[in-house]
Amino acid sequence: MSKPYLIVVTGRPGSGKTTFSKELGNEIFMPVISRDQIKEGYVHTLGKSHNELPEDANKIATEIFFDTLMGLITNNVSVIAEAAFQHRIWSTKLEQFMGKAQVFLLICKVDEKIALDRFVRRGLDNSLREYFHGDKGVDMARKGIELNVSSYEEPLIDVPIFNIDTLGEYDPSIKELSKKIFGD
């Protein structure tokens, strides 16, 4: 029996990873597990805004996210995992899937300033985003404070890596990626 696929979609905040992963999942018929959506479900359950959550809420959401992924992979369910994975923080969590799954890393990329603009715009356009995620940068932008681009350290694990330009049409396209991953 072949191993399930774990397709990791990542990139800095505002890089287009959530939109891309949803489109990818629809195109290749694979579920998408989003770390942010896990956190949103957690916030719903507690009935408190991000700023009122226990200090370890993000850690708890991350553990639930990885437990969910591991449950799927160990039960032979291929899955797309979407989050802003950063090497220093997430690499050991991703490495636990090596040998258990066919892991591919898809990194969504766009100019840093465009990513920052997207990040701020989505927060300003949807006030609930701040409730669920407490995006400090959005609050600063609302107050007219100029934001700097935050650092983002791409995960470096020994798996096939594809960089996806998300500025306009995806490059490479989802169909091209599908051929490279599945050999169709």
Short mmCIF file of C-alpha atoms in Angstrom, two decimals:
data_model
loop_
_atom_site.label_atom_id
_atom_site.label_comp_id
_atom_site.label_asym_id
_atom_site.label_seq_id
_atom_site.Cartn_x
_atom_site.Cartn_y
_atom_site.Cartn_z
CA MET A 1 0.00 0.00 0.00
CA SER A 2 1.34 3.45 -0.84
CA LYS A 3 1.66 6.17 1.77
CA PRO A 4 -0.88 9.01 2.00
CA TYR A 5 0.03 12.45 0.68
CA LEU A 6 0.69 15.36 3.01
CA ILE A 7 0.75 18.49 0.93
CA VAL A 8 1.93 21.38 3.08
CA VAL A 9 0.88 24.83 1.85
CA THR A 10 2.67 27.69 3.55
CA GLY A 11 3.94 31.21 3.12
CA ARG A 12 4.04 34.47 5.00
CA PRO A 13 0.75 36.04 6.14
CA GLY A 14 -0.99 37.59 3.13
CA SER A 15 0.84 35.40 0.60
CA GLY A 16 -2.38 33.78 -0.65
CA LYS A 17 -1.94 30.37 0.97
CA THR A 18 -5.52 30.01 2.25
CA THR A 19 -7.09 30.85 -1.11
CA PHE A 20 -4.55 28.69 -2.93
CA SER A 21 -5.00 25.68 -0.63
CA LYS A 22 -8.80 25.79 -1.00
CA GLU A 23 -8.52 25.92 -4.78
CA LEU A 24 -5.92 23.14 -4.73
CA GLY A 25 -8.13 20.96 -2.52
CA ASN A 26 -11.10 21.44 -4.84
CA GLU A 27 -9.03 20.66 -7.91
CA ILE A 28 -7.31 17.52 -6.59
CA PHE A 29 -10.20 16.29 -4.38
CA MET A 30 -8.32 16.43 -1.10
CA PRO A 31 -9.39 17.84 2.28
CA VAL A 32 -7.73 21.02 3.54
CA ILE A 33 -6.92 21.37 7.23
CA SER A 34 -6.18 24.97 8.13
CA ARG A 35 -4.45 25.89 11.37
CA ASP A 36 -6.31 29.23 11.44
CA GLN A 37 -9.66 27.49 11.02
CA ILE A 38 -8.82 25.13 13.90
CA LYS A 39 -8.13 28.23 16.02
CA GLU A 40 -11.41 29.80 14.89
CA GLY A 41 -13.33 26.71 15.99
CA TYR A 42 -11.54 26.86 19.35
CA VAL A 43 -12.47 30.55 19.77
CA HIS A 44 -16.10 29.76 18.90
CA THR A 45 -16.21 27.08 21.58
CA LEU A 46 -14.72 29.30 24.29
CA GLY A 47 -16.91 32.24 23.25
CA LYS A 48 -14.12 34.73 23.90
CA SER A 49 -12.17 37.00 21.57
CA HIS A 50 -8.52 36.24 20.85
CA ASN A 51 -7.47 38.89 23.36
CA GLU A 52 -9.48 37.19 26.13
CA LEU A 53 -8.14 33.68 25.48
CA PRO A 54 -5.75 31.85 27.79
CA GLU A 55 -2.09 32.61 27.08
CA ASP A 56 -1.49 29.15 25.62
CA ALA A 57 -4.44 29.26 23.18
CA ASN A 58 -2.26 29.42 20.05
CA LYS A 59 -0.17 26.51 21.30
CA ILE A 60 -3.32 24.49 21.98
CA ALA A 61 -4.71 25.24 18.50
CA THR A 62 -1.39 24.21 16.95
CA GLU A 63 -1.32 20.92 18.87
CA ILE A 64 -4.90 20.16 17.80
CA PHE A 65 -3.92 20.97 14.20
CA PHE A 66 -0.99 18.53 14.21
CA ASP A 67 -2.96 15.86 16.10
CA THR A 68 -5.67 16.13 13.43
CA LEU A 69 -3.13 15.81 10.63
CA MET A 70 -1.48 12.81 12.29
CA GLY A 71 -4.87 11.13 12.80
CA LEU A 72 -5.65 11.51 9.11
CA ILE A 73 -2.22 10.39 7.90
CA THR A 74 -2.08 7.33 10.18
CA ASN A 75 -5.52 6.35 8.89
CA ASN A 76 -4.34 6.64 5.26
CA VAL A 77 -6.16 9.87 4.44
CA SER A 78 -4.21 12.20 2.19
CA VAL A 79 -4.53 15.84 3.23
CA ILE A 80 -3.49 19.41 2.51
CA ALA A 81 -2.14 21.22 5.59
CA GLU A 82 -2.30 25.01 5.44
CA ALA A 83 -0.54 27.36 7.87
CA ALA A 84 2.21 29.98 8.06
CA PHE A 85 4.81 27.33 8.88
CA GLN A 86 8.14 28.85 9.91
CA HIS A 87 11.23 26.69 10.05
CA ARG A 88 12.37 27.34 13.61
CA ILE A 89 8.89 26.84 15.07
CA TRP A 90 7.39 24.11 12.89
CA SER A 91 10.17 21.99 11.39
CA THR A 92 10.18 19.33 14.12
CA LYS A 93 6.38 19.12 13.91
CA LEU A 94 6.59 18.53 10.14
CA GLU A 95 9.43 16.04 10.43
CA GLN A 96 7.21 13.66 12.44
CA PHE A 97 5.36 12.93 9.17
CA MET A 98 8.48 11.83 7.32
CA GLY A 99 8.25 8.13 6.55
CA LYS A 100 4.51 8.13 7.30
CA ALA A 101 3.44 10.22 4.31
CA GLN A 102 4.59 11.44 0.94
CA VAL A 103 5.30 15.03 1.98
CA PHE A 104 5.41 17.95 -0.44
CA LEU A 105 6.05 21.57 0.52
CA LEU A 106 4.30 24.29 -1.48
CA ILE A 107 5.43 27.80 -0.57
CA CYS A 108 3.16 30.66 -1.66
CA LYS A 109 5.19 33.71 -2.58
CA VAL A 110 4.42 37.29 -3.36
CA ASP A 111 6.30 40.55 -2.80
CA GLU A 112 6.57 41.29 0.94
CA LYS A 113 4.79 44.66 0.63
CA ILE A 114 1.91 43.09 -1.32
CA ALA A 115 1.59 40.39 1.35
CA LEU A 116 1.50 43.04 4.08
CA ASP A 117 -1.15 45.02 2.18
CA ARG A 118 -3.28 41.87 1.72
CA PHE A 119 -2.91 41.02 5.41
CA VAL A 120 -4.01 44.48 6.56
CA ARG A 121 -6.80 44.77 3.99
CA ARG A 122 -8.41 41.45 4.96
CA GLY A 123 -8.35 42.50 8.62
CA LEU A 124 -9.85 45.90 7.91
CA ASP A 125 -12.48 44.41 5.60
CA ASN A 126 -13.60 41.80 8.13
CA SER A 127 -13.78 42.87 11.77
CA LEU A 128 -14.37 39.27 12.89
CA ARG A 129 -10.83 38.40 11.80
CA GLU A 130 -9.49 40.49 14.68
CA TYR A 131 -11.92 38.83 17.10
CA PHE A 132 -10.60 35.38 16.16
CA HIS A 133 -6.92 36.17 15.62
CA GLY A 134 -6.12 39.44 17.39
CA ASP A 135 -4.04 40.74 14.47
CA LYS A 136 -2.03 43.55 16.12
CA GLY A 137 -0.85 44.85 12.76
CA VAL A 138 -4.42 45.51 11.64
CA ASP A 139 -5.11 47.54 14.79
CA MET A 140 -1.89 49.50 14.22
CA ALA A 141 -2.86 50.20 10.58
CA ARG A 142 -6.31 51.36 11.70
CA LYS A 143 -4.55 53.86 13.99
CA GLY A 144 -2.38 55.09 11.10
CA ILE A 145 0.82 53.52 12.38
CA GLU A 146 3.12 52.49 9.53
CA LEU A 147 3.83 48.77 9.54
CA ASN A 148 7.05 46.98 8.76
CA VAL A 149 7.14 43.65 6.97
CA SER A 150 7.64 40.91 9.54
CA SER A 151 10.27 38.27 9.01
CA TYR A 152 9.28 34.90 7.64
CA GLU A 153 11.58 31.88 7.74
CA GLU A 154 10.54 29.24 5.22
CA PRO A 155 10.56 25.65 6.47
CA LEU A 156 13.58 23.69 5.30
CA ILE A 157 12.83 20.00 5.31
CA ASP A 158 14.13 17.34 2.97
CA VAL A 159 11.06 16.97 0.73
CA PRO A 160 10.14 18.18 -2.75
CA ILE A 161 9.56 21.95 -2.56
CA PHE A 162 7.56 24.05 -5.02
CA ASN A 163 7.43 27.84 -4.94
CA ILE A 164 4.07 29.24 -6.07
CA ASP A 165 3.79 32.82 -7.33
CA THR A 166 0.36 34.00 -6.15
CA LEU A 167 0.36 37.54 -7.55
CA GLY A 168 -1.95 36.74 -10.47
CA GLU A 169 -2.47 33.37 -12.08
CA TYR A 170 -0.72 30.73 -10.01
CA ASP A 171 2.73 29.95 -11.35
CA PRO A 172 3.12 27.05 -11.60
CA SER A 173 -0.56 26.35 -12.11
CA ILE A 174 -2.49 23.88 -9.99
CA LYS A 175 -2.66 21.51 -12.98
CA GLU A 176 1.13 21.67 -13.40
CA LEU A 177 1.65 21.03 -9.68
CA SER A 178 -0.76 18.12 -9.78
CA LYS A 179 1.29 16.50 -12.55
CA LYS A 180 4.52 17.02 -10.60
CA ILE A 181 3.07 15.60 -7.38
CA PHE A 182 0.94 12.75 -8.69
CA GLY A 183 2.67 12.10 -12.00
CA ASP A 184 -0.65 12.28 -13.90
#
